[in-house]
């Protein structure tokens, strides 16, 4: 079956359309893997995925190649691609490396954030804490949204596109399978809130090393949260 047939007669993408189609396929597959819709060991049949995503097989093939380079996909016998499996050692190593990169970003951001941005980070931190205090485990969706905004602002201020690319690719891990928690969800969020307050305090003092130290501690605390025996 060729690309035209896979796409219901629409024909393969032109040269100018191919990069966009590859990007769509890549981002879609990556999201499915990280969210657990595609699980460890699951095969990745190009034809089926092409139909589901709405592109031809060529972009899917190239997207799988990119995911393989990132370590999210591996090739088994007979050139069969499957979702990579992350064991505990893999995930801990990823989290340790992530802590280093995030710490560097926080140190850079400490002297680059404007006063209004620091105030906004304090507001985000307060809102996360208030949500957890008032809603407990049910605060998780809001907490997750505010937490992403919190860290995204730090990365924008850090102005480190290379570091951000490393974080988005080589240090990606399907966190839905990180491991069990050593505390309730609310307790885990409360712990994160404490670190967020400390990080913002470092920003308010314009102290890069303190910002680095607190961010690294924040990220490493996730290892204890998910792997209490370590």
Coordinates of N, CA and C in Angstrom, one line a residue:
X1 N 0.9 -1.2 0.0 CA 0.0 0.0 0.0 C 0.9 1.2 0.0
X2 N 0.6 2.2 -0.9 CA 1.5 3.4 -1.0 C 0.9 4.5 -0.2
X3 N 1.6 5.6 -0.1 CA 1.1 6.8 0.7 C -0.2 7.3 0.2
X4 N -0.4 7.3 -1.1 CA -1.7 7.8 -1.6 C -2.8 7.0 -1.1
X5 N -2.6 5.6 -1.1 CA -3.7 4.7 -0.6 C -3.9 4.9 0.9
X6 N -2.9 5.1 1.6 CA -3.0 5.2 3.1 C -3.8 6.5 3.4
X7 N -3.7 7.5 2.6 CA -4.4 8.8 2.9 C -5.7 8.9 2.1
X8 N -6.2 7.8 1.7 CA -7.5 7.8 1.1 C -7.5 8.5 -0.2
X9 N -6.4 8.4 -1.0 CA -6.3 9.0 -2.3 C -5.9 10.5 -2.3
X10 N -5.5 11.0 -1.1 CA -5.1 12.4 -1.1 C -3.8 12.6 -1.7
X11 N -3.0 11.5 -1.8 CA -1.6 11.7 -2.3 C -0.6 12.0 -1.2
X12 N 0.6 11.7 -1.5 CA 1.7 12.0 -0.6 C 1.9 13.5 -0.5
X13 N 2.5 13.9 0.6 CA 2.8 15.3 0.8 C 3.8 15.8 -0.2
X14 N 3.7 17.0 -0.6 CA 4.7 17.6 -1.5 C 5.9 17.9 -0.7
X15 N 7.0 18.3 -1.4 CA 8.3 18.6 -0.7 C 8.1 19.7 0.3
X16 N 7.3 20.7 -0.1 CA 7.1 21.9 0.8 C 6.2 21.5 2.0
X17 N 5.3 20.5 1.9 CA 4.4 20.2 3.0 C 5.0 19.1 3.9
X18 N 6.1 18.4 3.4 CA 6.6 17.3 4.2 C 7.2 17.7 5.6
X19 N 7.9 18.8 5.7 CA 8.4 19.2 7.0 C 7.3 19.4 8.1
X20 N 6.3 20.1 7.6 CA 5.1 20.3 8.5 C 4.5 19.0 8.9
X21 N 4.3 18.1 8.0 CA 3.7 16.8 8.3 C 4.5 16.0 9.2
X22 N 5.8 16.1 9.0 CA 6.8 15.4 9.9 C 6.6 15.9 11.3
X23 N 6.6 17.2 11.4 CA 6.4 17.9 12.8 C 5.1 17.5 13.4
X24 N 4.1 17.4 12.7 CA 2.8 17.0 13.2 C 2.9 15.6 13.7
X25 N 3.4 14.7 12.9 CA 3.5 13.3 13.3 C 4.4 13.1 14.5
X26 N 5.5 13.9 14.5 CA 6.5 13.8 15.7 C 5.8 14.2 17.0
X27 N 5.2 15.4 16.9 CA 4.6 15.9 18.2 C 3.5 15.1 18.7
X28 N 2.7 14.5 17.7 CA 1.6 13.7 18.1 C 2.1 12.4 18.8
X29 N 3.0 11.7 18.1 CA 3.5 10.5 18.7 C 4.2 10.7 20.0
X30 N 5.0 11.8 20.1 CA 5.7 12.1 21.3 C 4.7 12.3 22.5
X31 N 3.7 13.0 22.2 CA 2.7 13.3 23.2 C 2.0 12.0 23.6
X32 N 1.6 11.2 22.7 CA 1.0 9.9 23.0 C 1.9 9.0 23.9
X33 N 3.2 9.0 23.6 CA 4.1 8.3 24.4 C 4.2 8.8 25.8
X34 N 4.4 10.1 25.9 CA 4.6 10.8 27.2 C 3.4 10.7 28.1
X35 N 2.2 10.7 27.4 CA 1.0 10.6 28.2 C 0.5 9.2 28.5
X36 N 1.2 8.3 27.9 CA 0.9 6.9 28.2 C -0.1 6.3 27.3
X37 N -0.5 7.0 26.2 CA -1.5 6.4 25.2 C -0.8 5.3 24.4
X38 N 0.5 5.5 24.2 CA 1.3 4.4 23.6 C 2.3 4.0 24.7
X39 N 2.2 2.7 25.1 CA 2.9 2.2 26.3 C 4.2 1.5 25.9
X40 N 5.0 1.3 26.9 CA 6.3 0.6 26.7 C 6.1 -0.7 26.0
X41 N 6.9 -1.0 25.0 CA 6.8 -2.3 24.3 C 5.8 -2.3 23.2
X42 N 5.0 -1.3 23.1 CA 3.9 -1.3 22.0 C 4.6 -1.0 20.7
X43 N 4.2 -1.8 19.7 CA 4.7 -1.6 18.3 C 4.1 -0.3 17.7
X44 N 4.8 0.2 16.7 CA 4.5 1.4 16.0 C 4.3 1.2 14.5
X45 N 3.2 0.6 14.1 CA 3.0 0.3 12.7 C 2.7 1.6 11.9
X46 N 3.6 1.9 11.0 CA 3.5 3.2 10.3 C 2.2 3.4 9.6
X47 N 1.7 2.4 8.9 CA 0.4 2.6 8.2 C -0.7 2.9 9.1
X48 N -0.9 2.2 10.2 CA -2.0 2.5 11.1 C -1.8 3.9 11.7
X49 N -0.6 4.3 12.1 CA -0.4 5.5 12.8 C -0.6 6.7 11.8
X50 N -0.3 6.5 10.5 CA -0.5 7.5 9.5 C -2.0 7.8 9.4
X51 N -2.8 6.8 9.4 CA -4.2 7.0 9.3 C -4.8 7.7 10.5
X52 N -4.3 7.3 11.7 CA -4.8 8.0 12.9 C -4.4 9.4 13.0
X53 N -3.1 9.7 12.5 CA -2.6 11.1 12.6 C -3.1 12.0 11.5
X54 N -3.4 11.3 10.3 CA -3.9 12.1 9.2 C -2.8 12.6 8.3
X55 N -1.7 11.8 8.2 CA -0.6 12.1 7.3 C -0.2 10.9 6.6
X56 N 0.8 11.0 5.7 CA 1.2 9.8 4.9 C 2.3 9.0 5.8
X57 N 2.7 7.9 5.3 CA 3.6 7.1 6.0 C 5.0 7.7 6.1
X58 N 5.4 8.5 5.1 CA 6.8 9.1 5.1 C 7.0 10.0 6.3
X59 N 6.1 10.9 6.7 CA 6.3 11.7 7.9 C 6.3 10.9 9.1
X60 N 5.5 9.8 9.2 CA 5.5 8.9 10.4 C 6.8 8.2 10.5
X61 N 7.3 7.8 9.4 CA 8.6 7.1 9.4 C 9.7 8.0 9.9
X62 N 9.7 9.3 9.4 CA 10.7 10.2 9.9 C 10.5 10.6 11.3
X63 N 9.3 10.8 11.7 CA 9.0 11.1 13.1 C 9.5 10.0 14.1
X64 N 9.3 8.7 13.7 CA 9.8 7.6 14.5 C 11.3 7.7 14.6
X65 N 11.9 8.0 13.5 CA 13.4 8.2 13.5 C 13.8 9.2 14.5
X66 N 13.1 10.3 14.6 CA 13.5 11.4 15.5 C 13.3 10.9 17.0
X67 N 12.2 10.2 17.2 CA 11.9 9.7 18.5 C 12.9 8.6 18.9
X68 N 13.4 7.9 17.9 CA 14.4 6.9 18.2 C 15.7 7.5 18.7
X69 N 16.0 8.7 18.0 CA 17.3 9.4 18.4 C 17.2 9.9 19.8
X70 N 15.9 10.2 20.2 CA 15.7 10.7 21.6 C 15.6 9.6 22.6
X71 N 15.5 8.4 22.2 CA 15.5 7.3 23.1 C 14.1 6.9 23.5
X72 N 13.1 7.5 22.9 CA 11.7 7.2 23.3 C 11.2 6.0 22.5
X73 N 11.9 5.7 21.4 CA 11.5 4.5 20.6 C 12.8 3.7 20.3
X74 N 12.6 2.4 20.3 CA 13.8 1.5 20.0 C 13.4 0.6 18.9
X75 N 14.4 0.0 18.2 CA 14.1 -0.9 17.1 C 14.4 -2.3 17.6
X76 N 13.5 -3.2 17.4 CA 13.6 -4.6 17.8 C 14.0 -5.4 16.5
X77 N 14.0 -6.7 16.6 CA 14.3 -7.5 15.5 C 13.4 -7.3 14.3
X78 N 13.9 -7.5 13.1 CA 13.1 -7.4 11.9 C 12.7 -5.9 11.7
X79 N 13.5 -5.0 12.2 CA 13.3 -3.5 12.0 C 11.9 -3.1 12.5
X80 N 11.5 -3.7 13.6 CA 10.2 -3.3 14.2 C 10.4 -2.3 15.3
X81 N 9.8 -1.1 15.2 CA 9.9 -0.1 16.1 C 8.9 -0.2 17.2
X82 N 9.3 -0.1 18.5 CA 8.4 -0.1 19.6 C 8.7 1.0 20.6
X83 N 7.8 1.3 21.4 CA 8.0 2.4 22.5 C 9.0 1.8 23.5
X84 N 10.0 2.7 23.8 CA 11.0 2.3 24.7 C 10.5 2.1 26.1
X85 N 11.2 1.2 26.8 CA 10.8 0.9 28.2 C 11.8 1.6 29.1
X86 N 11.4 2.4 30.1 CA 12.2 3.0 31.0 C 12.2 2.3 32.3
X87 N 13.4 1.7 32.7 CA 13.4 1.1 34.0 C 13.7 2.1 35.1
X88 N 13.7 1.7 36.4 CA 13.9 2.6 37.4 C 15.2 3.4 37.3
X89 N 16.3 2.7 37.0 CA 17.6 3.3 36.9 C 17.6 4.4 35.8
X90 N 16.9 4.1 34.7 CA 16.8 5.1 33.6 C 16.1 6.3 34.0
X91 N 15.0 6.1 34.7 CA 14.1 7.3 35.1 C 14.9 8.1 36.2
X92 N 15.5 7.5 37.1 CA 16.3 8.2 38.1 C 17.4 9.0 37.5
X93 N 18.1 8.4 36.5 CA 19.2 9.2 35.8 C 18.6 10.4 35.1
X94 N 17.5 10.2 34.4 CA 16.9 11.3 33.7 C 16.5 12.4 34.6
X95 N 16.0 12.1 35.8 CA 15.6 13.1 36.8 C 16.8 13.8 37.4
X96 N 17.9 13.1 37.5 CA 19.1 13.7 38.0 C 19.7 14.7 37.0
X97 N 19.7 14.3 35.7 CA 20.2 15.2 34.7 C 19.3 16.4 34.5
X98 N 18.0 16.1 34.6 CA 17.0 17.2 34.5 C 17.2 18.3 35.6
X99 N 17.6 17.8 36.8 CA 17.8 18.7 38.0 C 19.0 19.6 37.6
X100 N 20.0 19.1 37.0 CA 21.2 19.9 36.7 C 20.8 21.0 35.7
X101 N 20.1 20.6 34.6 CA 19.7 21.6 33.6 C 18.7 22.6 34.1
X102 N 17.7 22.2 34.9 CA 16.8 23.1 35.5 C 17.5 24.1 36.5
X103 N 18.5 23.6 37.2 CA 19.2 24.4 38.1 C 20.0 25.5 37.4
X104 N 20.6 25.1 36.3 CA 21.3 26.1 35.5 C 20.4 27.2 35.0
X105 N 19.2 26.8 34.6 CA 18.2 27.8 34.1 C 17.8 28.7 35.2
X106 N 17.6 28.2 36.4 CA 17.2 29.1 37.5 C 18.3 30.1 37.8
X107 N 19.5 29.6 37.8 CA 20.6 30.5 38.1 C 20.7 31.6 37.0
X108 N 20.5 31.3 35.8 CA 20.5 32.3 34.7 C 19.3 33.3 34.9
X109 N 18.2 32.7 35.2 CA 17.0 33.6 35.3 C 17.1 34.6 36.5
X110 N 17.8 34.2 37.5 CA 17.9 35.0 38.7 C 18.3 36.5 38.5
X111 N 19.1 36.7 37.5 CA 19.6 38.1 37.2 C 18.9 38.6 35.9
X112 N 18.0 37.8 35.3 CA 17.4 38.3 34.1 C 15.9 38.6 34.2
X113 N 15.3 38.0 35.2 CA 13.8 38.2 35.5 C 13.6 39.7 35.8
X114 N 12.6 40.3 35.3 CA 12.2 41.6 35.7 C 11.5 41.6 37.1
X115 N 11.4 42.7 37.7 CA 10.7 42.8 39.0 C 9.2 42.3 38.8
X116 N 8.6 42.7 37.7 CA 7.2 42.2 37.5 C 7.1 40.7 37.3
X117 N 8.1 40.1 36.6 CA 8.1 38.7 36.4 C 8.3 38.0 37.7
X118 N 9.2 38.5 38.6 CA 9.4 37.8 39.9 C 8.1 37.9 40.7
X119 N 7.4 39.0 40.6 CA 6.1 39.2 41.4 C 5.1 38.2 40.8
X120 N 5.1 38.0 39.5 CA 4.2 37.1 39.0 C 4.5 35.6 39.4
X121 N 5.8 35.3 39.5 CA 6.1 34.0 39.9 C 5.7 33.8 41.4
X122 N 5.8 34.8 42.2 CA 5.3 34.7 43.6 C 3.8 34.5 43.6
X123 N 3.1 35.2 42.7 CA 1.7 35.0 42.6 C 1.3 33.6 42.2
X124 N 2.0 33.1 41.2 CA 1.8 31.7 40.8 C 2.0 30.7 42.0
X125 N 3.1 30.9 42.7 CA 3.4 30.1 43.8 C 2.3 30.1 44.9
X126 N 1.9 31.3 45.2 CA 0.8 31.5 46.2 C -0.5 30.8 45.7
X127 N -0.8 30.9 44.4 CA -2.0 30.3 43.9 C -2.0 28.8 44.0
X128 N -0.8 28.2 43.7 CA -0.7 26.8 43.8 C -0.9 26.3 45.2
X129 N -0.2 27.1 46.1 CA -0.3 26.7 47.5 C -1.8 26.8 48.0
X130 N -2.5 27.8 47.6 CA -3.9 28.0 48.0 C -4.8 26.9 47.5
X131 N -4.5 26.6 46.2 CA -5.3 25.5 45.6 C -5.2 24.2 46.3
X132 N -4.0 23.9 46.7 CA -3.7 22.6 47.4 C -4.3 22.6 48.8
X133 N -4.2 23.8 49.4 CA -4.8 23.9 50.8 C -6.3 23.8 50.8
X134 N -6.9 24.3 49.8 CA -8.4 24.4 49.7 C -9.0 23.1 49.1
X135 N -8.3 22.5 48.1 CA -8.8 21.4 47.4 C -8.2 20.0 47.5
X136 N -7.0 20.0 48.2 CA -6.3 18.7 48.3 C -6.0 18.1 47.0
X137 N -6.1 16.8 46.9 CA -5.8 16.1 45.7 C -6.5 16.6 44.4
X138 N -7.7 17.1 44.6 CA -8.5 17.6 43.5 C -7.9 18.9 42.9
X139 N -6.9 19.5 43.5 CA -6.2 20.7 43.0 C -5.3 20.3 41.8
X140 N -5.0 19.0 41.6 CA -4.0 18.6 40.7 C -4.1 19.2 39.3
X141 N -5.2 19.2 38.6 CA -5.3 19.8 37.3 C -4.8 21.3 37.3
X142 N -5.4 22.1 38.2 CA -5.0 23.5 38.3 C -3.5 23.7 38.7
X143 N -3.1 22.9 39.7 CA -1.7 22.9 40.1 C -0.8 22.6 38.9
X144 N -1.1 21.6 38.1 CA -0.3 21.2 37.0 C -0.2 22.4 36.0
X145 N -1.3 23.0 35.7 CA -1.3 24.1 34.8 C -0.5 25.3 35.3
X146 N -0.6 25.7 36.5 CA 0.2 26.8 37.1 C 1.6 26.4 37.2
X147 N 1.9 25.2 37.5 CA 3.3 24.7 37.6 C 4.0 24.8 36.3
X148 N 3.3 24.4 35.2 CA 3.9 24.5 33.9 C 4.2 26.0 33.5
X149 N 3.3 26.9 33.9 CA 3.5 28.3 33.6 C 4.7 28.8 34.5
X150 N 4.8 28.4 35.7 CA 5.9 28.8 36.6 C 7.2 28.4 36.0
X151 N 7.4 27.2 35.6 CA 8.7 26.8 35.0 C 8.9 27.3 33.6
X152 N 7.9 27.5 32.8 CA 8.0 28.1 31.5 C 8.6 29.5 31.6
X153 N 8.1 30.3 32.5 CA 8.5 31.7 32.7 C 10.0 31.7 33.1
X154 N 10.4 30.8 33.9 CA 11.8 30.7 34.3 C 12.7 30.4 33.1
X155 N 12.2 29.5 32.3 CA 13.0 29.1 31.1 C 13.1 30.3 30.1
X156 N 12.0 31.0 30.0 CA 12.0 32.2 29.0 C 13.0 33.2 29.5
X157 N 13.0 33.4 30.8 CA 14.0 34.4 31.4 C 15.4 33.9 31.3
X158 N 15.6 32.6 31.4 CA 16.9 32.0 31.3 C 17.6 32.2 30.0
X159 N 16.7 32.4 28.9 CA 17.2 32.6 27.6 C 18.3 31.5 27.2
X160 N 17.9 30.3 27.3 CA 18.8 29.2 27.0 C 18.2 28.2 26.1
X161 N 18.0 28.5 24.8 CA 17.3 27.6 23.9 C 18.0 26.3 23.8
X162 N 19.3 26.2 23.9 CA 20.0 24.9 23.8 C 19.6 24.0 24.9
X163 N 19.6 24.6 26.1 CA 19.3 23.9 27.3 C 17.8 23.4 27.3
X164 N 17.0 24.3 26.8 CA 15.5 23.9 26.6 C 15.3 22.8 25.7
X165 N 16.1 22.8 24.6 CA 16.0 21.7 23.6 C 16.4 20.4 24.2
X166 N 17.5 20.4 25.0 CA 18.0 19.2 25.6 C 16.9 18.7 26.6
X167 N 16.3 19.6 27.3 CA 15.3 19.2 28.3 C 14.1 18.6 27.6
X168 N 13.7 19.1 26.4 CA 12.6 18.6 25.7 C 12.8 17.3 24.9
X169 N 14.0 17.0 24.7 CA 14.3 15.8 23.9 C 15.0 14.7 24.7
X170 N 16.3 14.9 24.9 CA 17.1 13.8 25.5 C 16.6 13.5 26.9
X171 N 16.0 14.4 27.6 CA 15.7 14.2 29.0 C 14.2 14.0 29.2
X172 N 13.5 13.6 28.1 CA 12.1 13.3 28.2 C 11.9 11.9 28.8
X173 N 10.9 11.8 29.6 CA 10.5 10.5 30.2 C 9.0 10.4 30.4
X174 N 8.4 9.3 30.2 CA 7.0 9.1 30.4 C 6.7 9.1 31.9
X175 N 6.4 10.3 32.4 CA 6.3 10.5 33.9 C 5.0 9.7 34.4
X176 N 4.1 9.3 33.6 CA 3.0 8.6 34.0 C 3.4 7.2 34.5
X177 N 4.6 6.8 34.2 CA 5.1 5.5 34.7 C 6.3 5.6 35.6
X178 N 6.5 6.8 36.2 CA 7.7 7.0 37.0 C 7.8 6.0 38.2
X179 N 6.7 5.7 38.8 CA 6.8 4.9 40.0 C 5.7 5.3 41.0
X180 N 5.6 4.5 42.1 CA 4.7 4.9 43.1 C 5.1 6.1 43.9
X181 N 4.1 6.7 44.5 CA 4.4 7.9 45.4 C 4.6 7.5 46.8
X182 N 5.5 8.2 47.5 CA 5.7 7.9 48.9 C 4.8 8.7 49.8
X183 N 3.9 9.5 49.2 CA 3.0 10.4 49.9 C 1.7 10.5 49.1
X184 N 0.7 11.2 49.7 CA -0.5 11.5 48.9 C -0.2 12.5 47.9
X185 N -1.0 12.6 46.9 CA -0.8 13.6 45.8 C -0.8 15.0 46.4
X186 N -1.6 15.3 47.4 CA -1.6 16.6 48.0 C -0.3 16.9 48.7
X187 N 0.2 15.9 49.4 CA 1.5 16.1 50.1 C 2.6 16.3 49.2
X188 N 2.6 15.6 48.0 CA 3.6 15.9 47.0 C 3.5 17.3 46.5
X189 N 2.3 17.8 46.2 CA 2.1 19.1 45.7 C 2.5 20.2 46.8
X190 N 2.3 19.9 48.1 CA 2.7 20.8 49.1 C 4.2 20.9 49.2
X191 N 4.9 19.8 49.0 CA 6.3 19.8 49.0 C 6.8 20.7 47.8
X192 N 6.2 20.5 46.7 CA 6.6 21.3 45.5 C 6.4 22.8 45.8
X193 N 5.3 23.1 46.5 CA 5.0 24.5 46.8 C 6.1 25.1 47.7
X194 N 6.5 24.3 48.6 CA 7.6 24.8 49.5 C 8.8 25.2 48.7
X195 N 9.2 24.3 47.8 CA 10.4 24.6 47.0 C 10.1 25.8 46.1
X196 N 8.9 26.0 45.5 CA 8.6 27.1 44.7 C 8.8 28.4 45.5
X197 N 8.3 28.4 46.7 CA 8.5 29.6 47.5 C 10.0 30.0 47.7
X198 N 10.8 28.9 48.0 CA 12.2 29.1 48.2 C 12.9 29.6 46.9
X199 N 12.5 29.1 45.8 CA 13.0 29.5 44.5 C 12.7 31.0 44.2
X200 N 11.5 31.4 44.5 CA 11.1 32.8 44.2 C 11.8 33.7 45.2
X201 N 12.0 33.3 46.4 CA 12.8 34.1 47.4 C 14.2 34.3 46.9
X202 N 14.8 33.3 46.3 CA 16.1 33.5 45.7 C 16.1 34.5 44.5
X203 N 15.0 34.4 43.7 CA 14.9 35.4 42.6 C 14.7 36.8 43.2
X204 N 13.9 36.9 44.3 CA 13.7 38.2 44.9 C 15.0 38.8 45.4
X205 N 15.9 37.9 45.8 CA 17.3 38.4 46.3 C 18.3 38.5 45.2
X206 N 17.9 38.1 44.0 CA 18.8 38.1 42.9 C 20.0 37.3 43.2
X207 N 19.8 36.1 43.7 CA 20.9 35.2 44.1 C 20.9 34.0 43.2
X208 N 21.8 34.0 42.2 CA 21.8 32.9 41.3 C 22.2 31.5 41.9
X209 N 23.1 31.5 42.8 CA 23.5 30.2 43.4 C 22.4 29.7 44.3
X210 N 21.7 30.5 45.0 CA 20.6 30.0 45.8 C 19.5 29.5 44.9
X211 N 19.3 30.3 43.9 CA 18.2 29.8 42.9 C 18.6 28.4 42.3
X212 N 19.8 28.3 42.0 CA 20.3 27.0 41.4 C 20.1 25.9 42.5
X213 N 20.6 26.1 43.7 CA 20.5 25.1 44.7 C 19.1 24.7 45.0
X214 N 18.2 25.7 45.1 CA 16.8 25.3 45.5 C 16.1 24.6 44.3
X215 N 16.4 25.0 43.1 CA 15.8 24.3 41.9 C 16.3 22.9 41.8
X216 N 17.6 22.7 42.0 CA 18.1 21.3 42.0 C 17.5 20.5 43.1
X217 N 17.4 21.0 44.3 CA 16.8 20.3 45.4 C 15.3 20.0 45.1
X218 N 14.6 20.9 44.5 CA 13.2 20.7 44.1 C 13.1 19.5 43.1
X219 N 13.9 19.5 42.1 CA 13.9 18.5 41.1 C 14.3 17.1 41.7
X220 N 15.3 17.1 42.5 CA 15.8 15.9 43.1 C 14.8 15.3 44.1
X221 N 13.9 16.2 44.7 CA 12.9 15.7 45.6 C 11.9 14.8 44.9
X222 N 11.8 14.9 43.6 CA 10.9 14.1 42.9 C 11.4 12.6 42.9
X223 N 12.7 12.4 43.0 CA 13.2 11.1 43.1 C 12.7 10.4 44.4
X224 N 12.8 11.1 45.5 CA 12.3 10.6 46.8 C 10.8 10.4 46.7
X225 N 10.1 11.3 46.0 CA 8.6 11.1 45.9 C 8.2 9.9 45.2
X226 N 8.9 9.6 44.1 CA 8.5 8.4 43.3 C 9.3 7.1 43.6
X227 N 10.5 7.3 44.2 CA 11.3 6.1 44.5 C 11.7 6.2 46.0
X228 N 10.8 6.0 46.9 CA 11.1 6.2 48.3 C 12.2 5.3 48.9
X229 N 12.5 4.2 48.2 CA 13.5 3.3 48.7 C 14.9 3.8 48.4
X230 N 15.1 4.8 47.6 CA 16.4 5.4 47.3 C 16.8 6.4 48.3

